mmCIF file of N, CA, C and O in Angstrom:
data_model
loop_
_atom_site.group_PDB
_atom_site.id
_atom_site.type_symbol
_atom_site.label_atom_id
_atom_site.label_comp_id
_atom_site.label_asym_id
_atom_site.label_seq_id
_atom_site.Cartn_x
_atom_site.Cartn_y
_atom_site.Cartn_z
ATOM 1 N N MET A 120 21.098 -68.577 8.905
ATOM 2 C CA MET A 120 22.099 -67.549 8.722
ATOM 3 C C MET A 120 20.520 -65.994 8.334
ATOM 4 O O MET A 120 19.954 -66.411 6.980
ATOM 5 N N ALA A 121 21.280 -65.579 8.830
ATOM 6 C CA ALA A 121 20.855 -64.059 8.273
ATOM 7 C C ALA A 121 22.323 -63.162 7.570
ATOM 8 O O ALA A 121 23.397 -63.957 7.790
ATOM 9 N N ASP A 122 21.663 -62.652 6.094
ATOM 10 C CA ASP A 122 22.432 -62.280 5.137
ATOM 11 C C ASP A 122 22.261 -60.907 4.992
ATOM 12 O O ASP A 122 21.018 -60.566 4.472
ATOM 13 N N THR A 123 23.314 -60.346 3.501
ATOM 14 C CA THR A 123 22.326 -59.597 3.337
ATOM 15 C C THR A 123 23.772 -58.509 2.769
ATOM 16 O O THR A 123 24.765 -59.640 2.308
ATOM 17 N N GLY A 124 23.457 -58.009 1.705
ATOM 18 C CA GLY A 124 24.868 -57.477 0.889
ATOM 19 C C GLY A 124 24.601 -55.869 0.487
ATOM 20 O O GLY A 124 23.605 -55.093 0.506
ATOM 21 N N VAL A 125 25.796 -55.206 0.330
ATOM 22 C CA VAL A 125 26.024 -54.443 -0.135
ATOM 23 C C VAL A 125 26.090 -54.367 -1.545
ATOM 24 O O VAL A 125 27.586 -54.983 -2.289
ATOM 25 N N TYR A 126 25.346 -53.843 -2.701
ATOM 26 C CA TYR A 126 26.379 -53.316 -4.034
ATOM 27 C C TYR A 126 26.155 -52.432 -4.650
ATOM 28 O O TYR A 126 26.244 -51.621 -4.237
ATOM 29 N N LEU A 127 27.747 -52.569 -5.379
ATOM 30 C CA LEU A 127 28.135 -51.745 -5.925
ATOM 31 C C LEU A 127 28.631 -51.354 -7.919
ATOM 32 O O LEU A 127 28.338 -52.492 -8.457
ATOM 33 N N PRO A 128 28.364 -50.293 -8.206
ATOM 34 C CA PRO A 128 28.923 -50.448 -9.688
ATOM 35 C C PRO A 128 29.993 -50.845 -10.102
ATOM 36 O O PRO A 128 30.837 -51.436 -9.154
ATOM 37 N N SER A 129 30.288 -51.933 -11.565
ATOM 38 C CA SER A 129 31.033 -52.334 -11.830
ATOM 39 C C SER A 129 32.325 -51.334 -12.116
ATOM 40 O O SER A 129 31.768 -50.119 -12.628
ATOM 41 N N GLY A 130 33.623 -51.967 -11.655
ATOM 42 C CA GLY A 130 34.961 -51.294 -12.310
ATOM 43 C C GLY A 130 35.284 -50.629 -11.012
ATOM 44 O O GLY A 130 36.263 -49.972 -10.945
ATOM 45 N N THR A 131 34.142 -50.820 -9.762
ATOM 46 C CA THR A 131 34.939 -50.916 -8.491
ATOM 47 C C THR A 131 36.204 -51.763 -8.341
ATOM 48 O O THR A 131 36.360 -52.962 -8.557
ATOM 49 N N ASP A 132 37.513 -51.223 -7.806
ATOM 50 C CA ASP A 132 38.292 -51.502 -7.084
ATOM 51 C C ASP A 132 38.322 -52.759 -5.803
ATOM 52 O O ASP A 132 37.721 -51.921 -5.312
ATOM 53 N N MET A 133 38.358 -54.092 -6.653
ATOM 54 C CA MET A 133 38.584 -55.040 -5.382
ATOM 55 C C MET A 133 38.909 -55.082 -4.500
ATOM 56 O O MET A 133 38.810 -55.583 -3.649
ATOM 57 N N SER A 134 39.952 -54.531 -4.204
ATOM 58 C CA SER A 134 41.049 -54.817 -3.727
ATOM 59 C C SER A 134 40.978 -54.215 -2.273
ATOM 60 O O SER A 134 41.006 -53.933 -1.334
ATOM 61 N N ALA A 135 40.297 -52.493 -3.390
ATOM 62 C CA ALA A 135 40.304 -51.533 -1.977
ATOM 63 C C ALA A 135 38.922 -51.856 -1.207
ATOM 64 O O ALA A 135 39.073 -51.918 -0.233
ATOM 65 N N VAL A 136 38.338 -52.229 -2.012
ATOM 66 C CA VAL A 136 36.855 -52.933 -1.239
ATOM 67 C C VAL A 136 37.338 -54.186 -0.703
ATOM 68 O O VAL A 136 36.870 -54.189 0.739
ATOM 69 N N LYS A 137 37.608 -54.949 -0.617
ATOM 70 C CA LYS A 137 38.210 -55.778 0.262
ATOM 71 C C LYS A 137 38.613 -55.692 1.206
ATOM 72 O O LYS A 137 38.400 -56.439 2.708
ATOM 73 N N SER A 138 39.798 -54.247 1.374
ATOM 74 C CA SER A 138 40.750 -54.070 2.741
ATOM 75 C C SER A 138 39.228 -53.751 3.418
ATOM 76 O O SER A 138 39.336 -53.040 4.348
ATOM 77 N N VAL A 139 38.600 -53.089 2.598
ATOM 78 C CA VAL A 139 37.707 -52.077 3.646
ATOM 79 C C VAL A 139 36.548 -52.983 4.271
ATOM 80 O O VAL A 139 35.892 -52.996 5.394
ATOM 81 N N ALA A 140 36.362 -53.628 3.529
ATOM 82 C CA ALA A 140 35.338 -54.953 3.853
ATOM 83 C C ALA A 140 35.826 -55.840 5.540
ATOM 84 O O ALA A 140 35.313 -56.147 6.204
ATOM 85 N N ALA A 141 36.911 -55.870 4.892
ATOM 86 C CA ALA A 141 37.515 -56.614 6.332
ATOM 87 C C ALA A 141 37.538 -55.829 7.637
ATOM 88 O O ALA A 141 38.055 -56.526 8.318
ATOM 89 N N ARG A 142 38.029 -54.588 7.413
ATOM 90 C CA ARG A 142 37.803 -54.148 8.630
ATOM 91 C C ARG A 142 36.669 -53.967 9.258
ATOM 92 O O ARG A 142 36.598 -53.501 10.510
ATOM 93 N N ILE A 143 35.426 -53.339 8.281
ATOM 94 C CA ILE A 143 34.401 -53.300 8.783
ATOM 95 C C ILE A 143 33.847 -54.633 9.710
ATOM 96 O O ILE A 143 33.355 -54.331 10.990
ATOM 97 N N VAL A 144 34.413 -56.034 8.875
ATOM 98 C CA VAL A 144 33.787 -57.227 10.300
ATOM 99 C C VAL A 144 35.100 -57.788 10.686
ATOM 100 O O VAL A 144 34.437 -58.515 11.617
ATOM 101 N N LYS A 145 36.213 -56.983 10.867
ATOM 102 C CA LYS A 145 36.687 -57.435 11.854
ATOM 103 C C LYS A 145 36.469 -57.331 13.393
ATOM 104 O O LYS A 145 35.530 -56.850 13.536
ATOM 105 N N ASP A 146 36.634 -59.001 14.434
ATOM 106 C CA ASP A 146 36.531 -58.938 15.593
ATOM 107 C C ASP A 146 34.720 -58.756 15.870
ATOM 108 O O ASP A 146 33.758 -59.008 16.851
ATOM 109 N N THR A 147 33.967 -59.467 14.540
ATOM 110 C CA THR A 147 32.414 -60.033 14.527
ATOM 111 C C THR A 147 32.640 -61.112 14.055
ATOM 112 O O THR A 147 33.611 -61.892 13.757
ATOM 113 N N ARG A 148 31.821 -61.864 14.164
ATOM 114 C CA ARG A 148 31.272 -63.426 13.689
ATOM 115 C C ARG A 148 30.840 -63.391 12.110
ATOM 116 O O ARG A 148 29.536 -64.385 11.364
ATOM 117 N N ILE A 149 30.462 -61.333 11.933
ATOM 118 C CA ILE A 149 30.031 -61.640 10.427
ATOM 119 C C ILE A 149 30.913 -62.256 9.294
ATOM 120 O O ILE A 149 32.640 -61.876 9.294
ATOM 121 N N LEU A 150 30.570 -62.810 8.397
ATOM 122 C CA LEU A 150 31.718 -63.538 7.377
ATOM 123 C C LEU A 150 31.544 -62.761 5.850
ATOM 124 O O LEU A 150 30.457 -62.025 5.625
ATOM 125 N N TYR A 151 31.932 -62.530 5.169
ATOM 126 C CA TYR A 151 31.818 -61.738 3.592
ATOM 127 C C TYR A 151 32.103 -62.518 2.540
ATOM 128 O O TYR A 151 33.503 -62.697 3.014
ATOM 129 N N SER A 152 31.643 -62.331 1.537
ATOM 130 C CA SER A 152 32.475 -62.894 0.042
ATOM 131 C C SER A 152 32.254 -61.594 -0.952
ATOM 132 O O SER A 152 31.063 -60.536 -0.489
ATOM 133 N N ILE A 153 32.856 -61.175 -1.957
ATOM 134 C CA ILE A 153 32.548 -60.445 -3.286
ATOM 135 C C ILE A 153 32.398 -60.865 -4.497
ATOM 136 O O ILE A 153 33.084 -61.713 -4.275
ATOM 137 N N ASP A 154 31.249 -60.668 -4.852
ATOM 138 C CA ASP A 154 30.952 -61.822 -6.379
ATOM 139 C C ASP A 154 30.843 -60.400 -7.190
ATOM 140 O O ASP A 154 30.064 -59.518 -6.883
ATOM 141 N N ASP A 155 32.184 -60.560 -8.240
ATOM 142 C CA ASP A 155 31.910 -59.506 -9.287
ATOM 143 C C ASP A 155 31.242 -59.395 -10.035
ATOM 144 O O ASP A 155 31.137 -59.145 -11.486
ATOM 145 N N GLU A 156 30.318 -60.203 -10.412
ATOM 146 C CA GLU A 156 28.913 -61.023 -11.361
ATOM 147 C C GLU A 156 27.642 -61.215 -10.721
ATOM 148 O O GLU A 156 26.985 -61.991 -11.382
ATOM 149 N N ALA A 157 27.799 -60.479 -9.797
ATOM 150 C CA ALA A 157 26.501 -59.866 -9.318
ATOM 151 C C ALA A 157 25.408 -59.206 -10.427
ATOM 152 O O ALA A 157 25.804 -58.072 -10.688
ATOM 153 N N TYR A 158 24.330 -60.215 -10.959
ATOM 154 C CA TYR A 158 23.561 -59.172 -11.715
ATOM 155 C C TYR A 158 22.335 -58.804 -11.546
ATOM 156 O O TYR A 158 21.096 -59.070 -12.353
ATOM 157 N N GLU A 159 22.153 -59.372 -10.149
ATOM 158 C CA GLU A 159 20.812 -58.940 -9.923
ATOM 159 C C GLU A 159 19.657 -57.846 -10.168
ATOM 160 O O GLU A 159 18.821 -57.801 -10.031
ATOM 161 N N TYR A 160 20.439 -56.824 -9.972
ATOM 162 C CA TYR A 160 20.145 -55.608 -9.793
ATOM 163 C C TYR A 160 20.749 -54.380 -11.370
ATOM 164 O O TYR A 160 22.040 -54.449 -11.127
ATOM 165 N N PRO A 161 20.393 -54.176 -12.644
ATOM 166 C CA PRO A 161 21.000 -53.164 -13.312
ATOM 167 C C PRO A 161 22.158 -51.763 -12.420
ATOM 168 O O PRO A 161 21.517 -51.529 -11.825
ATOM 169 N N GLU A 162 23.396 -52.027 -13.059
ATOM 170 C CA GLU A 162 24.018 -50.925 -12.747
ATOM 171 C C GLU A 162 24.351 -50.746 -11.441
ATOM 172 O O GLU A 162 25.637 -50.661 -11.462
ATOM 173 N N TYR A 163 24.513 -52.478 -10.913
ATOM 174 C CA TYR A 163 25.241 -52.538 -10.025
ATOM 175 C C TYR A 163 25.354 -54.033 -9.927
ATOM 176 O O TYR A 163 24.512 -55.457 -9.713
ATOM 177 N N ASN A 164 26.808 -54.465 -10.569
ATOM 178 C CA ASN A 164 27.692 -55.421 -10.485
ATOM 179 C C ASN A 164 28.657 -56.901 -10.199
ATOM 180 O O ASN A 164 29.047 -57.411 -10.377
ATOM 181 N N VAL A 165 28.522 -55.545 -8.700
ATOM 182 C CA VAL A 165 29.455 -56.128 -7.140
ATOM 183 C C VAL A 165 28.435 -56.205 -6.359
ATOM 184 O O VAL A 165 27.921 -55.064 -5.659
ATOM 185 N N ALA A 166 28.713 -57.825 -5.898
ATOM 186 C CA ALA A 166 27.880 -57.455 -4.194
ATOM 187 C C ALA A 166 29.613 -57.624 -3.187
ATOM 188 O O ALA A 166 29.995 -58.443 -3.758
ATOM 189 N N VAL A 167 28.930 -57.025 -2.476
ATOM 190 C CA VAL A 167 30.345 -57.379 -1.181
ATOM 191 C C VAL A 167 28.429 -58.135 -0.225
ATOM 192 O O VAL A 167 27.665 -57.528 0.292
ATOM 193 N N ASP A 168 28.887 -59.552 -0.243
ATOM 194 C CA ASP A 168 27.588 -60.516 0.733
ATOM 195 C C ASP A 168 28.112 -60.689 2.493
ATOM 196 O O ASP A 168 29.725 -60.776 2.535
ATOM 197 N N LEU A 169 27.022 -59.979 3.107
ATOM 198 C CA LEU A 169 27.487 -60.786 4.524
ATOM 199 C C LEU A 169 26.326 -61.073 5.126
ATOM 200 O O LEU A 169 25.684 -61.585 4.957
ATOM 201 N N HIS A 170 26.790 -62.337 5.893
ATOM 202 C CA HIS A 170 26.448 -63.189 6.423
ATOM 203 C C HIS A 170 27.198 -63.758 7.972
ATOM 204 O O HIS A 170 27.941 -63.571 7.926
ATOM 205 N N ILE A 171 26.126 -64.324 8.721
ATOM 206 C CA ILE A 171 25.998 -64.711 9.777
ATOM 207 C C ILE A 171 25.527 -66.265 10.052
ATOM 208 O O ILE A 171 24.503 -66.558 9.898
ATOM 209 N N LYS A 172 26.384 -66.919 9.821
ATOM 210 C CA LYS A 172 26.120 -68.833 10.627
ATOM 211 C C LYS A 172 25.569 -68.930 11.763
ATOM 212 O O LYS A 172 26.114 -68.421 12.627
ATOM 213 N N ASP A 173 24.211 -69.557 11.721
ATOM 214 C CA ASP A 173 23.797 -69.758 13.379
ATOM 215 C C ASP A 173 23.785 -68.514 14.144
ATOM 216 O O ASP A 173 24.110 -68.481 15.450
ATOM 217 N N TYR A 174 22.788 -67.460 14.090
ATOM 218 C CA TYR A 174 22.776 -66.499 14.066
ATOM 219 C C TYR A 174 21.501 -65.958 15.238
ATOM 220 O O TYR A 174 20.809 -67.408 15.305
ATOM 221 N N ALA A 175 21.826 -65.334 16.045
ATOM 222 C CA ALA A 175 21.036 -64.943 16.969
ATOM 223 C C ALA A 175 19.999 -63.917 16.582
ATOM 224 O O ALA A 175 20.829 -63.105 16.019
ATOM 225 N N PRO A 176 18.853 -63.948 17.117
ATOM 226 C CA PRO A 176 17.778 -62.699 17.018
ATOM 227 C C PRO A 176 18.646 -61.397 16.496
ATOM 228 O O PRO A 176 18.400 -60.614 16.008
ATOM 229 N N ALA A 177 19.843 -61.250 17.733
ATOM 230 C CA ALA A 177 20.207 -59.650 18.065
ATOM 231 C C ALA A 177 20.953 -59.628 17.083
ATOM 232 O O ALA A 177 21.447 -58.612 16.619
ATOM 233 N N ASP A 178 21.527 -60.545 16.111
ATOM 234 C CA ASP A 178 22.834 -60.537 15.365
ATOM 235 C C ASP A 178 22.349 -59.873 13.843
ATOM 236 O O ASP A 178 22.881 -59.274 13.371
ATOM 237 N N ARG A 179 20.938 -60.020 13.576
ATOM 238 C CA ARG A 179 20.900 -59.296 12.838
ATOM 239 C C ARG A 179 20.848 -57.973 12.662
ATOM 240 O O ARG A 179 20.768 -57.335 11.666
ATOM 241 N N ASP A 180 20.520 -57.142 13.822
ATOM 242 C CA ASP A 180 21.037 -55.282 13.949
ATOM 243 C C ASP A 180 22.583 -55.555 14.019
ATOM 244 O O ASP A 180 23.171 -54.713 13.053
ATOM 245 N N LEU A 181 23.349 -56.365 14.482
ATOM 246 C CA LEU A 181 24.709 -56.441 14.381
ATOM 247 C C LEU A 181 24.916 -56.321 12.281
ATOM 248 O O LEU A 181 25.983 -55.473 11.870
ATOM 249 N N LEU A 182 23.952 -57.372 12.348
ATOM 250 C CA LEU A 182 24.379 -57.164 10.407
ATOM 251 C C LEU A 182 24.186 -56.144 9.810
ATOM 252 O O LEU A 182 25.097 -55.558 8.874
ATOM 253 N N MET A 183 22.803 -55.798 10.246
ATOM 254 C CA MET A 183 22.129 -54.341 9.458
ATOM 255 C C MET A 183 23.586 -53.031 9.359
ATOM 256 O O MET A 183 23.879 -52.472 8.967
ATOM 257 N N ASN A 184 23.760 -53.086 10.730
ATOM 258 C CA ASN A 184 24.599 -51.713 11.136
ATOM 259 C C ASN A 184 25.609 -52.150 10.127
ATOM 260 O O ASN A 184 26.606 -50.968 10.022
ATOM 261 N N ARG A 185 26.579 -53.038 10.455
ATOM 262 C CA ARG A 185 27.380 -53.075 9.554
ATOM 263 C C ARG A 185 27.498 -52.831 7.661
ATOM 264 O O ARG A 185 28.468 -52.245 7.197
ATOM 265 N N ALA A 186 26.782 -53.056 7.608
ATOM 266 C CA ALA A 186 26.060 -53.183 6.065
ATOM 267 C C ALA A 186 26.287 -51.948 5.761
ATOM 268 O O ALA A 186 26.914 -50.948 5.256
ATOM 269 N N VAL A 187 25.462 -51.182 6.768
ATOM 270 C CA VAL A 187 25.694 -49.532 6.505
ATOM 271 C C VAL A 187 26.799 -49.026 6.534
ATOM 272 O O VAL A 187 27.372 -47.928 5.608
ATOM 273 N N GLU A 188 27.306 -49.459 7.451
ATOM 274 C CA GLU A 188 28.822 -48.292 8.097
ATOM 275 C C GLU A 188 29.595 -49.075 6.811
ATOM 276 O O GLU A 188 30.329 -48.254 5.958
ATOM 277 N N LEU A 189 29.788 -50.428 6.173
ATOM 278 C CA LEU A 189 30.408 -50.751 4.931
ATOM 279 C C LEU A 189 30.341 -49.894 3.749
ATOM 280 O O LEU A 189 30.798 -49.594 3.480
ATOM 281 N N ARG A 190 28.809 -49.398 3.537
ATOM 282 C CA ARG A 190 27.558 -48.551 2.383
ATOM 283 C C ARG A 190 29.104 -47.477 2.644
ATOM 284 O O ARG A 190 29.213 -46.547 1.793
ATOM 285 N N ASP A 191 28.817 -46.877 3.471
ATOM 286 C CA ASP A 191 28.793 -45.391 3.927
ATOM 287 C C ASP A 191 30.582 -45.777 3.775
ATOM 288 O O ASP A 191 30.969 -44.206 3.495
ATOM 289 N N SER A 192 30.993 -46.283 4.563
ATOM 290 C CA SER A 192 32.932 -46.269 4.523
ATOM 291 C C SER A 192 33.392 -46.054 2.887
ATOM 292 O O SER A 192 34.128 -45.427 2.386
ATOM 293 N N LEU A 193 32.755 -46.687 2.223
ATOM 294 C CA LEU A 193 32.861 -47.137 0.731
ATOM 295 C C LEU A 193 32.965 -45.840 -0.191
ATOM 296 O O LEU A 193 33.390 -45.628 -0.218
ATOM 297 N N LYS A 194 31.553 -45.181 0.356
ATOM 298 C CA LYS A 194 31.773 -43.994 -0.339
ATOM 299 C C LYS A 194 32.506 -42.961 0.026
ATOM 300 O O LYS A 194 33.205 -42.066 -0.742
ATOM 301 N N SER A 195 33.019 -42.866 1.826
ATOM 302 C CA SER A 195 33.510 -41.804 2.168
ATOM 303 C C SER A 195 34.859 -41.882 2.366
ATOM 304 O O SER A 195 35.735 -41.448 1.581
ATOM 305 N N GLU A 196 35.773 -43.263 1.534
ATOM 306 C CA GLU A 196 36.903 -43.590 1.544
ATOM 307 C C GLU A 196 37.177 -43.758 -0.066
ATOM 308 O O GLU A 196 38.430 -43.506 -0.529
ATOM 309 N N LEU A 197 36.416 -44.117 -0.972
ATOM 310 C CA LEU A 197 36.932 -44.637 -1.866
ATOM 311 C C LEU A 197 35.733 -44.088 -3.044
ATOM 312 O O LEU A 197 36.143 -44.004 -4.047
ATOM 313 N N GLY A 198 34.796 -42.997 -2.566
ATOM 314 C CA GLY A 198 33.936 -42.394 -3.592
ATOM 315 C C GLY A 198 33.280 -43.569 -4.565
ATOM 316 O O GLY A 198 32.102 -42.992 -5.637
ATOM 317 N N VAL A 199 32.693 -44.476 -3.810
ATOM 318 C CA VAL A 199 31.815 -45.434 -4.688
ATOM 319 C C VAL A 199 30.825 -45.601 -4.000
ATOM 320 O O VAL A 199 30.306 -45.632 -2.565
ATOM 321 N N GLN A 200 29.838 -45.457 -4.316
ATOM 322 C CA GLN A 200 27.815 -45.279 -4.874
ATOM 323 C C GLN A 200 27.673 -46.594 -4.273
ATOM 324 O O GLN A 200 27.222 -47.135 -5.496
ATOM 325 N N GLY A 201 27.466 -47.166 -3.188
ATOM 326 C CA GLY A 201 26.734 -48.321 -3.131
ATOM 327 C C GLY A 201 25.745 -48.541 -2.958
ATOM 328 O O GLY A 201 25.188 -47.337 -2.779
ATOM 329 N N LYS A 202 24.851 -49.502 -2.325
ATOM 330 C CA LYS A 202 23.144 -49.176 -2.205
ATOM 331 C C LYS A 202 22.830 -50.994 -1.470
ATOM 332 O O LYS A 202 23.542 -51.657 -1.995
ATOM 333 N N LEU A 203 22.741 -50.818 -0.297
ATOM 334 C CA LEU A 203 21.656 -51.994 0.462
ATOM 335 C C LEU A 203 21.093 -52.567 -0.290
ATOM 336 O O LEU A 203 20.126 -52.305 -1.513
ATOM 337 N N GLU A 204 21.179 -53.795 0.063
ATOM 338 C CA GLU A 204 20.269 -54.775 -0.451
ATOM 339 C C GLU A 204 18.917 -54.860 -0.568
ATOM 340 O O GLU A 204 18.310 -54.700 -1.608
ATOM 341 N N ASN A 205 18.456 -54.533 0.642
ATOM 342 C CA ASN A 205 17.622 -53.656 0.973
ATOM 343 C C ASN A 205 16.695 -52.403 0.270
ATOM 344 O O ASN A 205 15.311 -52.529 -0.144
ATOM 345 N N GLU A 206 17.878 -51.877 0.390
ATOM 346 C CA GLU A 206 17.177 -50.233 -0.780
ATOM 347 C C GLU A 206 17.038 -51.111 -2.210
ATOM 348 O O GLU A 206 16.134 -50.121 -2.347
ATOM 349 N N LEU A 207 18.049 -51.612 -2.953
ATOM 350 C CA LEU A 207 17.240 -51.816 -3.744
ATOM 351 C C LEU A 207 16.009 -52.895 -4.355
ATOM 352 O O LEU A 207 15.456 -52.668 -4.929
ATOM 353 N N THR A 208 15.923 -53.858 -2.911
ATOM 354 C CA THR A 208 14.233 -54.521 -3.492
ATOM 355 C C THR A 208 13.446 -53.226 -3.215
ATOM 356 O O THR A 208 12.147 -53.621 -4.446
ATOM 357 N N GLU A 209 13.513 -52.579 -2.025
ATOM 358 C CA GLU A 209 12.265 -51.829 -2.260
ATOM 359 C C GLU A 209 12.416 -50.651 -3.466
ATOM 360 O O GLU A 209 11.342 -50.749 -3.844
ATOM 361 N N GLN A 210 13.521 -50.349 -4.246
ATOM 362 C CA GLN A 210 13.540 -49.487 -4.945
ATOM 363 C C GLN A 210 12.565 -50.683 -6.495
ATOM 364 O O GLN A 210 11.721 -49.837 -7.174
ATOM 365 N N ASP A 211 13.197 -51.531 -6.310
ATOM 366 C CA ASP A 211 12.199 -52.676 -7.249
ATOM 367 C C ASP A 211 10.683 -52.865 -6.716
ATOM 368 O O ASP A 211 9.766 -52.731 -7.933
ATOM 369 N N LEU A 212 10.565 -52.729 -6.060
ATOM 370 C CA LEU A 212 8.961 -53.324 -5.478
ATOM 371 C C LEU A 212 8.096 -51.627 -6.030
ATOM 372 O O LEU A 212 6.401 -51.898 -6.325
ATOM 373 N N LYS A 213 9.200 -50.472 -6.063
ATOM 374 C CA LYS A 213 8.177 -49.110 -6.354
ATOM 375 C C LYS A 213 8.018 -48.996 -7.833
ATOM 376 O O LYS A 213 7.394 -47.923 -8.701
ATOM 377 N N LEU A 214 8.706 -50.039 -8.669
ATOM 378 C CA LEU A 214 8.791 -49.698 -10.222
ATOM 379 C C LEU A 214 7.428 -50.593 -11.011
ATOM 380 O O LEU A 214 6.643 -50.704 -10.426
#
């Protein structure tokens, strides 16, 4: 399975996030779930997890492109400053 996530600050409107996420993954093999108790990264307590089961190698690009689209859409539509999982991981490695 391939997966990634978009992390959001606590207090984010879950209903609005769900609506944006559903639209972004519509008509793809990507599934999403929202975890409002994600504590892997300080300041980001909400995770929108995206995953594809039984993926082909080319699906990884689709998954990452949709994650970027989701992050950017949440910012432009809801004013929510999210971070991709790999952005937070890279940030942690620099510390």
